[in-house]
């Protein structure tokens, strides 16, 4: 009887072990069974965490880094972007053209155009070839990330390809910081109009995010400062089309937490969104590490989601407790839907979300670039109201 009992116990234990063997034991197995976004995300991770940068990526960073010692104690900064074939056909050439027209204003690399300080990550072999073809006119550095498996096609809002982008984006930022460079990440549906580096490095921020809406917030105050806390205002919605990160231990730790929070959530939430988790993670992490997390002035870093001809308010509004946290109306276009140079002459750049499909964005981006550099009125906003 004792032997029978032992055999029965052994059989039960064996069944339990087999059952556990059939249950995913790692995040990758669980993700593969639950949703395609988790499978795409898995390509950016190894057993130790986020995959290390390739030698090609590190070499690209070194080649593109701009010397920033004339602006701060920071040694170098690199511009980062990423693109697939569709973006490389429509928006990337305009993005690069705008960077080519803007010189670094001072320092060791003063006079060099900003396109020479951009690392552009391509995902597919075809995208890499398209990126390199643009080197006949522009000075950017191309590098391929073959690990990103959601590499081709057009991405709709919150489809699997769209939600997978964040894992690639944060990995590039993390690997740029770990190489010792400050990082400015730019979406490629952006027109850069003037050198933004003095702004990024001249206001004491450890991290910058851009405004999602045309709202009044002080750009020189950290969200965790006593000055900002005295306003008793909620944090604004942050857009991550334009981001700055200082290459310090605390900032790098927060970026890693952002990436790992994405990785944890994607297993049960396929619609995990890098922009959503950016705010949730950073509000805690930056406070813990006593980092200066600040928001870019929407009058200088404009968005096509802002009404009319861009966001506008007075400097005094940013220190007025009655105005901070409120929406601003901005400028109106003319009867032809055009914005004039007086509206956009002071802008540093404009991001083009809320502008339709990629080829539709390209048309509006072209309008702004021609209007700015030729000092003429231009249509730069989709679905404008006729006055």
Coordinates of C-alpha atoms in Angstrom, one line a residue:
X1 CA 0.0 0.0 0.0
X2 CA 2.9 2.3 0.8
X3 CA 4.4 1.8 -2.6
X4 CA 1.0 2.5 -4.2
X5 CA 0.7 5.7 -2.2
X6 CA 4.2 6.8 -3.2
X7 CA 3.4 6.0 -6.9
X8 CA 0.2 8.0 -6.7
X9 CA 2.0 10.9 -5.1
X10 CA 4.7 10.8 -7.7
X11 CA 2.0 10.8 -10.4
X12 CA 0.3 13.8 -8.9
X13 CA 3.6 15.7 -8.7
X14 CA 4.5 14.8 -12.3
X15 CA 1.1 16.0 -13.5
X16 CA 1.6 19.3 -11.6
X17 CA 5.1 19.7 -13.1
X18 CA 3.8 19.0 -16.6
X19 CA 1.0 21.5 -16.1
X20 CA 3.4 24.2 -15.1
X21 CA 5.6 23.3 -18.1
X22 CA 2.6 24.1 -20.3
X23 CA 2.1 27.5 -18.7
X24 CA 4.2 30.3 -20.1
X25 CA 7.1 30.8 -17.7
X26 CA 8.4 34.0 -19.2
X27 CA 6.9 37.3 -20.3
X28 CA 7.8 36.4 -23.9
X29 CA 5.8 33.2 -23.8
X30 CA 2.8 34.9 -22.3
X31 CA 2.9 37.7 -24.7
X32 CA 3.1 35.4 -27.7
X33 CA -0.1 33.7 -26.6
X34 CA -2.1 36.8 -25.8
X35 CA -1.5 39.4 -28.5
X36 CA 0.6 40.3 -31.5
X37 CA 1.9 43.5 -29.9
X38 CA 3.6 41.4 -27.2
X39 CA 5.3 39.4 -29.9
X40 CA 6.5 42.5 -31.6
X41 CA 7.7 43.9 -28.3
X42 CA 9.6 40.7 -27.5
X43 CA 12.0 41.4 -30.3
X44 CA 13.5 44.3 -28.3
X45 CA 14.3 42.3 -25.2
X46 CA 16.8 39.7 -24.1
X47 CA 16.9 37.7 -20.8
X48 CA 18.7 40.6 -19.1
X49 CA 16.2 43.2 -20.3
X50 CA 16.3 45.6 -23.2
X51 CA 18.6 44.5 -25.9
X52 CA 22.0 46.2 -26.0
X53 CA 22.8 48.6 -28.9
X54 CA 24.5 47.3 -31.9
X55 CA 28.0 48.5 -32.9
X56 CA 26.5 50.1 -35.9
X57 CA 24.1 52.1 -33.7
X58 CA 26.9 53.3 -31.4
X59 CA 29.0 54.3 -34.3
X60 CA 26.1 56.2 -35.8
X61 CA 25.7 58.1 -32.5
X62 CA 29.4 59.0 -32.4
X63 CA 29.2 60.3 -36.0
X64 CA 26.1 62.4 -35.4
X65 CA 26.7 63.8 -31.9
X66 CA 26.9 67.6 -31.8
X67 CA 29.3 69.2 -29.3
X68 CA 27.1 71.2 -26.8
X69 CA 29.8 72.4 -24.3
X70 CA 29.1 76.0 -25.4
X71 CA 25.6 75.8 -24.1
X72 CA 26.0 73.8 -20.8
X73 CA 28.2 71.4 -19.0
X74 CA 26.8 68.7 -21.2
X75 CA 29.4 67.2 -23.6
X76 CA 27.3 66.1 -26.6
X77 CA 23.8 65.7 -27.9
X78 CA 22.3 63.6 -30.7
X79 CA 19.0 63.9 -32.6
X80 CA 17.2 60.6 -33.0
X81 CA 14.3 59.6 -35.4
X82 CA 12.9 56.5 -36.9
X83 CA 11.0 55.7 -40.1
X84 CA 9.5 53.0 -42.3
X85 CA 9.2 53.1 -46.1
X86 CA 6.0 55.2 -46.2
X87 CA 7.4 57.9 -44.0
X88 CA 10.7 57.9 -46.0
X89 CA 8.7 58.5 -49.2
X90 CA 6.5 61.4 -47.9
X91 CA 7.5 63.1 -44.7
X92 CA 11.1 62.3 -44.0
X93 CA 12.5 64.2 -47.1
X94 CA 10.7 67.3 -45.8
X95 CA 11.9 66.7 -42.2
X96 CA 15.5 66.4 -43.5
X97 CA 15.2 69.4 -45.7
X98 CA 14.0 71.5 -42.8
X99 CA 17.0 70.3 -40.7
X100 CA 19.4 71.0 -43.6
X101 CA 18.3 74.7 -43.6
X102 CA 18.9 75.2 -39.9
X103 CA 22.5 75.6 -38.7
X104 CA 23.9 75.0 -35.2
X105 CA 24.1 78.6 -33.9
X106 CA 27.4 78.4 -32.0
X107 CA 30.1 76.2 -30.5
X108 CA 32.5 73.7 -32.1
X109 CA 29.9 72.6 -34.6
X110 CA 28.6 76.1 -35.2
X111 CA 27.4 76.6 -38.8
X112 CA 26.9 72.9 -39.5
X113 CA 23.3 72.0 -40.5
X114 CA 21.2 70.0 -38.1
X115 CA 20.6 67.1 -40.5
X116 CA 24.3 66.2 -39.9
X117 CA 23.5 65.5 -36.3
X118 CA 20.5 63.2 -36.9
X119 CA 20.6 59.4 -36.5
X120 CA 17.7 58.0 -38.5
X121 CA 16.7 54.4 -37.7
X122 CA 15.2 52.3 -40.5
X123 CA 13.5 49.0 -39.9
X124 CA 13.5 47.1 -43.1
X125 CA 16.1 46.6 -45.8
X126 CA 14.0 48.7 -48.2
X127 CA 13.7 51.5 -45.6
X128 CA 17.5 51.5 -45.1
X129 CA 18.1 51.7 -48.8
X130 CA 15.6 54.6 -49.0
X131 CA 17.3 56.3 -46.0
X132 CA 20.7 56.0 -47.6
X133 CA 19.5 57.3 -51.0
X134 CA 18.6 60.5 -49.2
X135 CA 22.3 60.9 -48.2
X136 CA 22.9 62.2 -51.7
X137 CA 21.4 65.5 -50.4
X138 CA 21.4 65.3 -46.6
X139 CA 24.0 64.6 -44.0
X140 CA 22.0 62.3 -41.6
X141 CA 23.3 58.9 -40.5
X142 CA 21.3 55.8 -41.4
X143 CA 21.3 52.7 -39.3
X144 CA 19.0 49.6 -39.4
X145 CA 17.2 48.0 -36.5
X146 CA 16.4 44.5 -37.8
X147 CA 15.1 43.6 -34.4
X148 CA 11.9 45.7 -34.9
X149 CA 9.6 43.2 -36.5
X150 CA 6.6 45.5 -37.1
X151 CA 8.7 47.2 -39.8
X152 CA 6.5 47.7 -42.8
X153 CA 3.1 49.1 -43.8
X154 CA 0.9 51.9 -42.8
X155 CA -0.1 52.1 -39.1
X156 CA -3.5 53.1 -37.9
X157 CA -4.1 54.6 -34.5
X158 CA -3.8 51.8 -31.9
X159 CA -3.4 49.0 -34.3
X160 CA -0.7 46.4 -33.6
X161 CA 2.0 48.2 -35.6
X162 CA 1.3 51.6 -34.0
X163 CA 1.4 50.2 -30.5
X164 CA 4.6 48.4 -31.2
X165 CA 6.4 51.6 -32.2
X166 CA 6.9 52.7 -28.6
X167 CA 9.1 49.8 -27.7
X168 CA 11.5 50.6 -30.5
X169 CA 11.4 54.3 -29.7
X170 CA 12.2 54.0 -26.0
X171 CA 15.0 51.4 -26.7
X172 CA 16.7 53.9 -29.0
X173 CA 16.4 56.7 -26.4
X174 CA 17.8 54.4 -23.7
X175 CA 20.7 53.2 -25.8
X176 CA 21.5 56.8 -26.7
X177 CA 21.6 57.9 -23.1
X178 CA 23.7 54.8 -22.1
X179 CA 26.3 55.9 -24.6
X180 CA 26.6 59.2 -22.8
X181 CA 24.8 61.5 -25.2
X182 CA 21.9 63.8 -24.3
X183 CA 19.0 62.7 -26.6
X184 CA 16.4 64.7 -28.5
X185 CA 13.9 62.4 -30.1
X186 CA 11.9 63.8 -33.0
X187 CA 9.0 62.3 -34.9
X188 CA 9.6 62.6 -38.6
X189 CA 6.4 64.5 -39.3
X190 CA 8.1 67.6 -38.0
X191 CA 9.4 70.8 -39.7
X192 CA 12.3 72.3 -37.8
X193 CA 12.5 76.1 -38.4
X194 CA 15.2 77.4 -36.0
X195 CA 18.0 75.9 -33.9
X196 CA 16.2 74.4 -30.8
X197 CA 19.4 73.4 -28.9
X198 CA 19.8 76.7 -26.9
X199 CA 16.3 76.3 -25.7
X200 CA 16.6 72.6 -24.8
X201 CA 19.8 73.2 -22.8
X202 CA 19.2 76.7 -21.5
X203 CA 16.4 76.3 -19.0
X204 CA 17.8 73.8 -16.6
X205 CA 15.6 70.8 -17.6
X206 CA 16.6 67.2 -17.1
X207 CA 13.7 66.2 -19.3
X208 CA 11.4 68.0 -21.7
X209 CA 8.0 66.9 -23.1
X210 CA 5.8 68.7 -25.6
X211 CA 2.3 70.0 -25.1
X212 CA -0.6 67.9 -26.4
X213 CA -3.0 70.9 -26.3
X214 CA -2.7 74.6 -26.6
X215 CA -2.6 75.3 -22.8
X216 CA -0.8 77.8 -20.6
X217 CA 2.0 76.3 -18.5
X218 CA 5.3 77.9 -17.4
X219 CA 8.2 76.3 -19.3
X220 CA 10.9 77.4 -16.8
X221 CA 9.4 75.6 -13.9
X222 CA 9.8 71.9 -13.0
X223 CA 6.6 70.1 -12.3
X224 CA 7.9 69.2 -8.9
X225 CA 9.1 72.7 -7.9
X226 CA 7.5 74.6 -5.1
X227 CA 6.8 77.4 -7.6
X228 CA 4.7 75.1 -9.8
X229 CA 3.1 73.3 -6.9
X230 CA 1.9 76.7 -5.6
X231 CA -0.4 76.9 -8.6
X232 CA -2.3 73.8 -7.5
X233 CA -2.8 72.7 -11.1
X234 CA -2.9 69.3 -12.7
X235 CA -0.1 68.3 -15.0
X236 CA -0.9 69.0 -18.7
X237 CA -1.4 66.3 -21.3
X238 CA 2.0 65.5 -22.7
X239 CA 2.8 64.6 -26.4
X240 CA 6.0 62.6 -27.0
X241 CA 6.6 63.7 -30.6
X242 CA 9.4 66.0 -29.3
X243 CA 11.3 64.8 -26.3
X244 CA 14.6 65.8 -24.6
X245 CA 16.6 63.7 -22.1
X246 CA 19.7 64.6 -20.3
X247 CA 22.3 61.8 -20.1
X248 CA 22.3 61.4 -16.3
X249 CA 21.9 58.3 -14.1
X250 CA 18.4 59.4 -12.8
X251 CA 17.1 60.2 -16.3
X252 CA 18.4 56.9 -17.7
X253 CA 16.8 55.0 -14.8
X254 CA 13.4 56.7 -15.5
X255 CA 13.6 55.9 -19.3
X256 CA 14.4 52.2 -18.4
X257 CA 11.3 52.2 -16.0
X258 CA 9.2 53.6 -18.9
X259 CA 10.3 50.8 -21.2
X260 CA 9.8 48.0 -18.6
X261 CA 6.4 49.4 -17.6
X262 CA 5.4 49.0 -21.3
X263 CA 6.8 45.5 -21.3
X264 CA 4.8 44.5 -18.2
X265 CA 1.5 46.0 -19.4
X266 CA 1.5 44.7 -22.9
X267 CA 1.0 41.2 -21.8
X268 CA -2.6 42.0 -20.7
X269 CA -3.2 45.2 -22.5
X270 CA -2.4 45.1 -26.3
X271 CA -3.3 48.8 -26.6
X272 CA -0.4 49.8 -24.4
X273 CA 0.6 53.3 -25.5
X274 CA 4.0 54.8 -25.0
X275 CA 2.6 58.3 -24.6
X276 CA 0.2 57.3 -21.9
X277 CA 2.8 55.5 -19.9
X278 CA 5.3 58.2 -20.3
X279 CA 3.3 60.5 -18.1
X280 CA 2.3 57.9 -15.6
X281 CA 5.9 56.7 -15.1
X282 CA 7.7 60.0 -15.3
X283 CA 5.5 61.8 -12.8
X284 CA 6.7 59.3 -10.1
X285 CA 10.2 58.6 -11.2
X286 CA 11.3 62.2 -11.8
X287 CA 9.9 63.1 -8.3
X288 CA 11.8 60.3 -6.7
X289 CA 15.1 61.2 -8.4
X290 CA 14.5 64.9 -7.9
X291 CA 14.7 65.6 -11.7
X292 CA 13.6 68.8 -13.4
X293 CA 10.8 67.6 -15.7
X294 CA 9.4 70.5 -17.7
X295 CA 7.0 71.2 -20.6
X296 CA 8.0 72.9 -23.9
X297 CA 6.5 76.3 -24.6
X298 CA 3.7 75.5 -27.1
X299 CA 4.2 78.9 -28.7
X300 CA 7.6 77.8 -29.9
X301 CA 7.0 74.0 -30.3
X302 CA 3.8 74.1 -32.2
X303 CA 1.5 71.2 -33.1
X304 CA -1.0 70.8 -35.9
X305 CA -3.5 69.7 -33.2
X306 CA -3.5 73.3 -31.9
X307 CA -6.4 75.4 -33.3
X308 CA -6.0 77.8 -36.3
X309 CA -2.6 79.2 -36.9
X310 CA -1.0 78.0 -33.7
X311 CA -0.9 78.5 -30.0
X312 CA -0.5 82.0 -28.7
X313 CA -0.6 83.7 -25.3
X314 CA 1.3 86.4 -23.4
X315 CA 4.4 85.8 -21.2
X316 CA 2.6 87.2 -18.2
X317 CA 0.0 84.4 -18.5
X318 CA 2.6 81.8 -17.5
X319 CA 3.0 83.3 -14.0
X320 CA -0.7 84.2 -13.5
X321 CA -2.4 81.7 -11.2
X322 CA -5.7 82.5 -12.9
X323 CA -4.3 81.7 -16.4
X324 CA -2.0 78.7 -15.7
X325 CA -3.7 75.5 -16.7
X326 CA -6.2 77.2 -19.0
X327 CA -6.6 76.8 -22.8
X328 CA -5.4 79.5 -25.1
X329 CA -7.2 80.3 -28.4
X330 CA -4.3 81.1 -30.7
X331 CA -4.4 82.9 -34.1
X332 CA -7.0 82.6 -36.8
X333 CA -6.2 81.9 -40.5
X334 CA -7.3 84.2 -43.3
X335 CA -10.3 83.6 -45.5
X336 CA -8.3 81.3 -47.7
X337 CA -7.2 79.2 -44.7
X338 CA -3.7 80.6 -44.8
X339 CA -1.4 81.5 -41.9
X340 CA 0.9 84.5 -42.2
X341 CA 4.6 84.9 -41.4
X342 CA 3.7 86.9 -38.4
X343 CA 2.1 83.8 -36.9
X344 CA 5.0 81.4 -37.5
X345 CA 8.2 83.6 -37.7
X346 CA 9.1 82.9 -34.0
X347 CA 8.4 79.1 -34.0
X348 CA 11.3 76.7 -33.5
X349 CA 9.4 73.7 -35.0
X350 CA 6.0 72.3 -35.7
X351 CA 4.7 68.8 -35.3
X352 CA 2.0 67.5 -37.7
X353 CA -0.3 65.1 -35.9
X354 CA -4.0 65.6 -36.5
X355 CA -3.2 66.1 -40.2
X356 CA -4.5 63.0 -41.9
X357 CA -2.5 60.4 -43.8
X358 CA 1.2 60.6 -44.5
X359 CA 0.8 62.2 -47.9
X360 CA -1.6 64.7 -46.5
X361 CA 0.8 65.6 -43.8
X362 CA 3.5 66.1 -46.4
X363 CA 1.4 68.8 -48.2
X364 CA 1.0 70.8 -45.0
X365 CA 4.6 70.4 -44.0
X366 CA 5.6 71.7 -47.5
X367 CA 3.3 74.7 -47.0
X368 CA 4.9 75.6 -43.7
X369 CA 8.5 75.2 -44.9
X370 CA 7.9 77.3 -48.0
X371 CA 5.9 79.9 -46.0
X372 CA 8.6 80.3 -43.3
X373 CA 11.7 80.4 -45.5
X374 CA 10.0 82.6 -48.2
X375 CA 8.1 84.8 -45.7
X376 CA 4.8 84.1 -47.4
X377 CA 1.4 83.1 -46.2
X378 CA 0.7 79.3 -46.4
X379 CA -2.0 76.7 -45.6
X380 CA -0.5 74.6 -42.8
X381 CA -3.6 73.3 -41.0
X382 CA -6.1 70.6 -42.0
X383 CA -9.8 71.1 -41.8
X384 CA -9.5 74.7 -41.1
X385 CA -12.5 77.0 -40.7
X386 CA -13.1 79.5 -43.4
X387 CA -13.4 83.0 -41.9

